[in-house]
Tab-separated table of C-alpha atoms and ligand atoms in Angstrom:
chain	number	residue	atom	x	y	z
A	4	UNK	CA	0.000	0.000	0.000
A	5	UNK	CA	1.267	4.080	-1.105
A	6	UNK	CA	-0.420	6.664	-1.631
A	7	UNK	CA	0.165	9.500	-4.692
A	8	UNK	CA	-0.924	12.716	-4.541
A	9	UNK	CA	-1.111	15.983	-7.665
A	10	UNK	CA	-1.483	19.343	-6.253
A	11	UNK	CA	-3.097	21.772	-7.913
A	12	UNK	CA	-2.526	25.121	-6.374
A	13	UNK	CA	-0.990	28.459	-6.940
A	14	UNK	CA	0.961	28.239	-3.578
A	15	UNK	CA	2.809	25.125	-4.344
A	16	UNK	CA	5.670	26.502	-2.302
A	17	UNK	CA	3.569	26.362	0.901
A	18	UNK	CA	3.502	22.485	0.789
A	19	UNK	CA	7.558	21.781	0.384
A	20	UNK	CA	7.988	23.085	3.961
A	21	UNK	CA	5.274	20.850	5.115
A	22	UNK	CA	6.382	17.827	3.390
A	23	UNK	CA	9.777	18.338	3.776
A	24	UNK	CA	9.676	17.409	7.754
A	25	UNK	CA	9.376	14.804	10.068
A	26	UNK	CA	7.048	11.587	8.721
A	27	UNK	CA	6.177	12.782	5.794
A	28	UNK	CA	9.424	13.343	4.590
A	29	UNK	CA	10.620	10.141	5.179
A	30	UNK	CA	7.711	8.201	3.687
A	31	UNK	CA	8.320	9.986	0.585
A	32	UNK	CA	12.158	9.173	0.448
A	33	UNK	CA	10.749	5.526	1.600
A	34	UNK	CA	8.467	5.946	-1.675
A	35	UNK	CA	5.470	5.357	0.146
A	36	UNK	CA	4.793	8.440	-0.487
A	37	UNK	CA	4.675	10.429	-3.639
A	38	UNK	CA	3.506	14.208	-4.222
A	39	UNK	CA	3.451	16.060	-7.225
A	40	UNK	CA	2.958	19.883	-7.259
A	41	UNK	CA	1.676	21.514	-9.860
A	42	UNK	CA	1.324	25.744	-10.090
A	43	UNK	CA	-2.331	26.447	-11.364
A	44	UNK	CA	-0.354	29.823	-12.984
A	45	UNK	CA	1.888	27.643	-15.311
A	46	UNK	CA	-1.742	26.300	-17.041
A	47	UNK	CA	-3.261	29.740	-17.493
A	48	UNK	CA	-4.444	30.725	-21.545
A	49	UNK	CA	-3.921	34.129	-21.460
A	50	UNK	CA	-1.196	36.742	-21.679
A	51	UNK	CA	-1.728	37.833	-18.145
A	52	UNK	CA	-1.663	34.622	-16.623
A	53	UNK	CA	-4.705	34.910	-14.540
A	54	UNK	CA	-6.037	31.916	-12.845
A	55	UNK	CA	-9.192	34.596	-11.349
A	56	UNK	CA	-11.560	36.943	-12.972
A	57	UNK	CA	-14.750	38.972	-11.855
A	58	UNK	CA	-17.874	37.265	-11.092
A	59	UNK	CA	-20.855	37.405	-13.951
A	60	UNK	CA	-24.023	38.913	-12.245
A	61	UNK	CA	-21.839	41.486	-10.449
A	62	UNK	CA	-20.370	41.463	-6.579
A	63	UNK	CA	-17.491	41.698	-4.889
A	64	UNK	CA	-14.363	38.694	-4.976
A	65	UNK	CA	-12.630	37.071	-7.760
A	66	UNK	CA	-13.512	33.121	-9.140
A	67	UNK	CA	-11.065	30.613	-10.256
A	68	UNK	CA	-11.452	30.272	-13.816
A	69	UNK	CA	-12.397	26.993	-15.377
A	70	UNK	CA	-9.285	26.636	-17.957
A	71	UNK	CA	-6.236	26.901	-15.934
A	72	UNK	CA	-8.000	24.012	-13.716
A	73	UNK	CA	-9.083	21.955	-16.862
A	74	UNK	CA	-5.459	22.340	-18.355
A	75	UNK	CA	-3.552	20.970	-14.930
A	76	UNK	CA	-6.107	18.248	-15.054
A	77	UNK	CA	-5.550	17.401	-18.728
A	78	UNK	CA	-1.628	17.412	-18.307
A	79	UNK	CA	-1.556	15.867	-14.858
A	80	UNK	CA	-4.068	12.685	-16.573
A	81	UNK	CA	-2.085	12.647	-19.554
A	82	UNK	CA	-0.359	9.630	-18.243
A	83	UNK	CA	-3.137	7.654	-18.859
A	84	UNK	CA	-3.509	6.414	-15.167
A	85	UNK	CA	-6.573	6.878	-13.143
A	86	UNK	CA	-7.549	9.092	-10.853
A	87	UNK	CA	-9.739	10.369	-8.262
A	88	UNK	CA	-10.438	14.508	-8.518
A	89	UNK	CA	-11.017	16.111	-4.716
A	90	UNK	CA	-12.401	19.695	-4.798
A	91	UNK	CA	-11.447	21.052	-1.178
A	92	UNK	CA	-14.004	23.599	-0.925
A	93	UNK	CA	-16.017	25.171	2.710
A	94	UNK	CA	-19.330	23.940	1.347
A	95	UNK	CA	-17.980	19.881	0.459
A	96	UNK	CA	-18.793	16.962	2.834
A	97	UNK	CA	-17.051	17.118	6.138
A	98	UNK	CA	-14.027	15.175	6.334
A	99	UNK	CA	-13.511	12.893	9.115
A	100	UNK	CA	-11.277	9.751	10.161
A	101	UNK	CA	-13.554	7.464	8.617
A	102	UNK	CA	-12.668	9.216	5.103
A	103	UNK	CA	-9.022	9.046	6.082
A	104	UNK	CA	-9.794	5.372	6.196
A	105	UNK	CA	-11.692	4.775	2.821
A	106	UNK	CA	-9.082	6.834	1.330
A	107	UNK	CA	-5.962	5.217	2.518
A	108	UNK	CA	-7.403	1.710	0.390
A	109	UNK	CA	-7.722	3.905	-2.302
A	110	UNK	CA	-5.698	2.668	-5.577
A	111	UNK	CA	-5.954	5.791	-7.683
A	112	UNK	CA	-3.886	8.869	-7.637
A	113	UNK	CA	-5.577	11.405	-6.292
A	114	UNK	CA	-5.787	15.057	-7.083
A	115	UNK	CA	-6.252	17.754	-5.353
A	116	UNK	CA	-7.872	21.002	-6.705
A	117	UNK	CA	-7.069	23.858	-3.932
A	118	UNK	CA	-9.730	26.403	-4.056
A	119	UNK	CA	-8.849	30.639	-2.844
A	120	UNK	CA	-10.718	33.640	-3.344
A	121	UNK	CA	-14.371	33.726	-2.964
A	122	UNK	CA	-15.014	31.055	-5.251
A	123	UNK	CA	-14.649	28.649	-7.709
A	124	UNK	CA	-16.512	28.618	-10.818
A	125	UNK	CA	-19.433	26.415	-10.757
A	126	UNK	CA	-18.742	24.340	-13.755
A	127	UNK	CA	-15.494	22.708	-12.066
A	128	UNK	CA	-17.400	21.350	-9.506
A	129	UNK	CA	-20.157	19.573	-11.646
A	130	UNK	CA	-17.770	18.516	-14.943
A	131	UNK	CA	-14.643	17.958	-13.038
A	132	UNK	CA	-14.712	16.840	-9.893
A	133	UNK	CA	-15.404	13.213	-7.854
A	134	UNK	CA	-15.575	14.597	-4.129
A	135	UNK	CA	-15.826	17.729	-2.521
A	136	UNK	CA	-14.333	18.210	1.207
A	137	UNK	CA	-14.853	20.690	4.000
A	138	UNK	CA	-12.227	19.756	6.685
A	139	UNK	CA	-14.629	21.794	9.495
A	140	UNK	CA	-16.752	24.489	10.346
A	141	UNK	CA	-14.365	27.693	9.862
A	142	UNK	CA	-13.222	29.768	7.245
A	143	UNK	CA	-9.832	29.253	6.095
A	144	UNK	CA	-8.019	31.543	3.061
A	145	UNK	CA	-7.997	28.639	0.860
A	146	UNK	CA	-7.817	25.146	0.278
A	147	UNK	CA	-3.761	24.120	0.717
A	148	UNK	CA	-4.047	23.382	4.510
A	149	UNK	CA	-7.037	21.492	4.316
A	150	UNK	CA	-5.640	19.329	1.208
A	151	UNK	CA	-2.144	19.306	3.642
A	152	UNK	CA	-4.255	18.156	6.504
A	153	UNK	CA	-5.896	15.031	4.095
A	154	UNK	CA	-2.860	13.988	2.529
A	155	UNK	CA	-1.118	13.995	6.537
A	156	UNK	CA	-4.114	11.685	7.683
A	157	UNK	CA	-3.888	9.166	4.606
A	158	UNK	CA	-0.208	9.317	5.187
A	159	UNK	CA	0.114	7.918	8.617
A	160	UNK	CA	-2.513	5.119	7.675
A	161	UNK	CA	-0.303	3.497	5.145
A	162	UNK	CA	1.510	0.680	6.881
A	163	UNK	CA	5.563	1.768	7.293
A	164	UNK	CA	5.085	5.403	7.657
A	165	UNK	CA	5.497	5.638	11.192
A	166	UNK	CA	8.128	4.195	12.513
A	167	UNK	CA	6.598	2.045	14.943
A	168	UNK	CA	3.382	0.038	14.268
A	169	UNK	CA	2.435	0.054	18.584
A	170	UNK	CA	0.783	3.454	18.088
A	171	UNK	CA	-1.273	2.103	15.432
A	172	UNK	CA	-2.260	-0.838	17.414
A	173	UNK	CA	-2.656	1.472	20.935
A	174	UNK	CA	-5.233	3.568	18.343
A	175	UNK	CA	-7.445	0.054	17.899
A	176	UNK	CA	-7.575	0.192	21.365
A	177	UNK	CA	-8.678	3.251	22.091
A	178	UNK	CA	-11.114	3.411	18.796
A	179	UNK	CA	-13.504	6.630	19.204
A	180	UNK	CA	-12.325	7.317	22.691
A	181	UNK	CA	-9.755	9.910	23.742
A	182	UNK	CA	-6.138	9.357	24.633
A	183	UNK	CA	-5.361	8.126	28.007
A	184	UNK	CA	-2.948	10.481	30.567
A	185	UNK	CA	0.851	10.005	29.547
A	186	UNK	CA	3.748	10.978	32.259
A	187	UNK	CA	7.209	10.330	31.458
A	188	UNK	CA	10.348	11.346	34.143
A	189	UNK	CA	10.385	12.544	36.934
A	190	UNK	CA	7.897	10.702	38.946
A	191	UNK	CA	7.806	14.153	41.298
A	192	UNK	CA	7.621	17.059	39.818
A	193	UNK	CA	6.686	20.688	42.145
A	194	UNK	CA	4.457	17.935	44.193
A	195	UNK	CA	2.529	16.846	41.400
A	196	UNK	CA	2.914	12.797	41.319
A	197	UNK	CA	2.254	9.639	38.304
A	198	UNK	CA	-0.164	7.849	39.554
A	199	UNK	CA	1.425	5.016	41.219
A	200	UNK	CA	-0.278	2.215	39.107
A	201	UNK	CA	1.768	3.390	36.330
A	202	UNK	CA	5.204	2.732	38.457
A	203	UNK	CA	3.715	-0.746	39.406
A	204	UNK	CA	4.857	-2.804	36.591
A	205	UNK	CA	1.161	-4.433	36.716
A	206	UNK	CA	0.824	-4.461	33.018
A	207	UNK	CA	-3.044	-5.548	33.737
A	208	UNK	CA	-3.560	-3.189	35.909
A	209	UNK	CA	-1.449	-0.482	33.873
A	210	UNK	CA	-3.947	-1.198	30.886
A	211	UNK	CA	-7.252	-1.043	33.175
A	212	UNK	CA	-6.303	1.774	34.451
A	213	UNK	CA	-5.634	3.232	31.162
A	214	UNK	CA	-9.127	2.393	29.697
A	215	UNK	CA	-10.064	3.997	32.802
A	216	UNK	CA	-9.099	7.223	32.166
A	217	UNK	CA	-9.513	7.159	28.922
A	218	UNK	CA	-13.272	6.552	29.337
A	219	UNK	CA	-13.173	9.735	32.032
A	220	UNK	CA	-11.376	12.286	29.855
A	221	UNK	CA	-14.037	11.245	26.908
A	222	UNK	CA	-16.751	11.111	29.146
A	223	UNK	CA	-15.816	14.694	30.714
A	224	UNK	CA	-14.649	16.570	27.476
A	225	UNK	CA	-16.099	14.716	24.596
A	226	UNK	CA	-18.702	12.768	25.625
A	227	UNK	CA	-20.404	12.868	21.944
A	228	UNK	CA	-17.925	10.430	20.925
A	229	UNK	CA	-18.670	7.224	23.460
A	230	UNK	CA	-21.996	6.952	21.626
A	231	UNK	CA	-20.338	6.014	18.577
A	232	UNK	CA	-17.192	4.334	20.814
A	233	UNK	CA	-17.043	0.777	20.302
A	234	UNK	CA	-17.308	-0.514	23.919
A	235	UNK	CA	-17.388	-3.727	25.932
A	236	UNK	CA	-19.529	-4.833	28.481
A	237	UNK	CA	-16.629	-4.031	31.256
A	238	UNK	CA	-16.475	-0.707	29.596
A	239	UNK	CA	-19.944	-0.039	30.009
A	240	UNK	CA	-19.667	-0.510	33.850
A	241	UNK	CA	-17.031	1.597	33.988
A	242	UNK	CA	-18.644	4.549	32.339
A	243	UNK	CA	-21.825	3.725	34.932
A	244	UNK	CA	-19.257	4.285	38.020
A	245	UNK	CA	-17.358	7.333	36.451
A	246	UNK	CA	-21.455	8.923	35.641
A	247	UNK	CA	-21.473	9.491	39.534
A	248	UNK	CA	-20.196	12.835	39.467
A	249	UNK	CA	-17.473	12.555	41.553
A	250	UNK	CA	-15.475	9.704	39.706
A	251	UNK	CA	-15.779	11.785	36.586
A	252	UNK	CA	-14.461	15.172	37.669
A	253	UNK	CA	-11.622	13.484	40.415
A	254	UNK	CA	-8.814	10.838	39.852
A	255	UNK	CA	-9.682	7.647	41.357
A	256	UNK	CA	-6.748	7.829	43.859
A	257	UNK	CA	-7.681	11.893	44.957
A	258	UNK	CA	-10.678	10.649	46.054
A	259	UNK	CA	-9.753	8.450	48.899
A	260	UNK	CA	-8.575	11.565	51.032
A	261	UNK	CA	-10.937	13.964	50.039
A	262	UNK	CA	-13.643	11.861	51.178
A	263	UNK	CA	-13.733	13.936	54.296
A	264	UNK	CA	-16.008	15.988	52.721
A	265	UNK	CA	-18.998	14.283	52.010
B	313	9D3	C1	-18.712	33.980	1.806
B	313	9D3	C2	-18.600	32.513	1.764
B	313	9D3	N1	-17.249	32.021	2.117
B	313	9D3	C3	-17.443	30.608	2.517
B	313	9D3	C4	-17.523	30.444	3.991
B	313	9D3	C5	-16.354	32.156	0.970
B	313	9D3	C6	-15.051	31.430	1.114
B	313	9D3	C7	-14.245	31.620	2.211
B	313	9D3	C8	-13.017	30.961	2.302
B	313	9D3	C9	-14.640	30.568	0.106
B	313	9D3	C10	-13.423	29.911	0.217
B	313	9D3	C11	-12.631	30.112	1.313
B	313	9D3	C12	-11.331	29.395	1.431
B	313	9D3	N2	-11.477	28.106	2.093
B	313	9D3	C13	-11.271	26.948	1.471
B	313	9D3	O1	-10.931	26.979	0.319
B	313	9D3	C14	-11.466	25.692	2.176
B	313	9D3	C15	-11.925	25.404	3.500
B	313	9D3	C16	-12.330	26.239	4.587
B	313	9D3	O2	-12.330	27.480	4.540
B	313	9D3	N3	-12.729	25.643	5.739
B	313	9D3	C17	-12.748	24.290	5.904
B	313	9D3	N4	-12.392	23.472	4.926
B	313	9D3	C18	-11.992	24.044	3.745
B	313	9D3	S1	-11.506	23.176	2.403
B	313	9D3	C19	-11.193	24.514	1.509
């Protein structure tokens, strides 16, 4: 499994930086990873260049013109291979994990059309275009972090781009729920302690305590996601002892000595 990504933009300069870091750089010198860029100026038809022009009916903003977009497309499927065409636009279906997913086991190339100004001109989106994504509900100045933020998902699904395949497994574990707590060195720090279970060596224990928290922090900050969590019957008992107010807002330990309280 790879993935291979066209970019069509007129910023392609604000993905090298990105892609020339960390993971993603290494999965593309690995060759699990390959991204073409390709400047929506160097396919414009007129004299001026201009990817934009004025709006018919009037108002204020520039649209992407249809040409320079139907040109990159033309050159970029020249090779004959297929491909799937993503529009990332504010009005196209939210993106979520479960996309990421779908479009990690996707064969094709894939290209992505980065949209700026006010607009895009209608016709790309109905002639041209497979998918159209939204990455979320605020306005961005164009589409180059949101198709940077779709190509970093699919990236770190593809098996061999992270280094390590535990954090991949850890994720099945904690599917739909938040991340557990980490702590790393020192075990004191200005009084503030690990919790001792995690110094125990108890690798059961370790792990139930993990779930544990995991299920609080969800169930505290995000507790839209544990109905769509996929949860066992332990889990489920769990969550039923943290929904008694108390369990949910204090560590388990904490609550032993400020029992005095109640
Ligand atoms: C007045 C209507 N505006 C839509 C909210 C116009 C508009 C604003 C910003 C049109 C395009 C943009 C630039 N944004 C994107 O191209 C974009 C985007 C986003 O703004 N938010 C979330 N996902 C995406 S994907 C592409």
């Amino acid at each position: 499994m790879s993935a291979g990504f066209d970019i069509i933009t007129i910023f392609p300069e604000m993905f090298s930086a990105y892609l020339g870091e960390s993971i993603l750089k290494r999965a593309i010198q690995k060759g699990l990873l390959d991204v073409k860029l390709f400047n929506l100026r160097d396919f414009t038809v007129d004299k001026h260049r201009s990817v934009d022009d004025c709006p018919y009916g009037g108002g204020s903003g520039m649209v992407l013109k249809i040409e320079p977009i139907y040109n990159a497309l033309k050159a970029i499927k020249a090779d004959g291979q297929q491909r799937l065409t993503l529009l990332m636009s504010p009005q196209g279906s939210q993106y979520t994990q479960k996309t990421a997913e779908l479009l990690a086991h996707e064969s094709r190339r894939m290209v992505f059309i980065c949209g700026r100004y006010e607009g895009i001109d209608e016709r790309v989106r109905e002639s041209l275009v497979d998918e159209e994504f939204s990455i979320g509900d605020y306005v961005l100045t164009g589409g180059e972090l949101a198709a940077l933020v779709i190509i970093d998902s699919i990236a770190r699904l593809i098996p061999g781009v992270l280094g390590d395949d535990d954090s991949v497994k850890e994720e099945s574990f904690s599917w739909g729920l938040l991340d557990y707590p980490h702590y790393t060195r020192p075990p004191e720090f200005m009084g503030m302690r690990v919790p001792e279970v995690l110094l125990s060596g108890n690798h059961k224990e370790i792990w139930r305590s993990r779930r544990r928290e995991a299920l609080r922090k969800t169930l505290l900050k995000r507790p839209d996601l544990l109905e769509k969590a996929c949860l066992d019957r332990e889990d489920r008992e769990i969550l039923k002892e943290l929904c008694s107010d108390r369990y949910v807002t204090k560590g388990r330990e904490e609550e032993d000595e400020s029992d005095t309280r109640s």
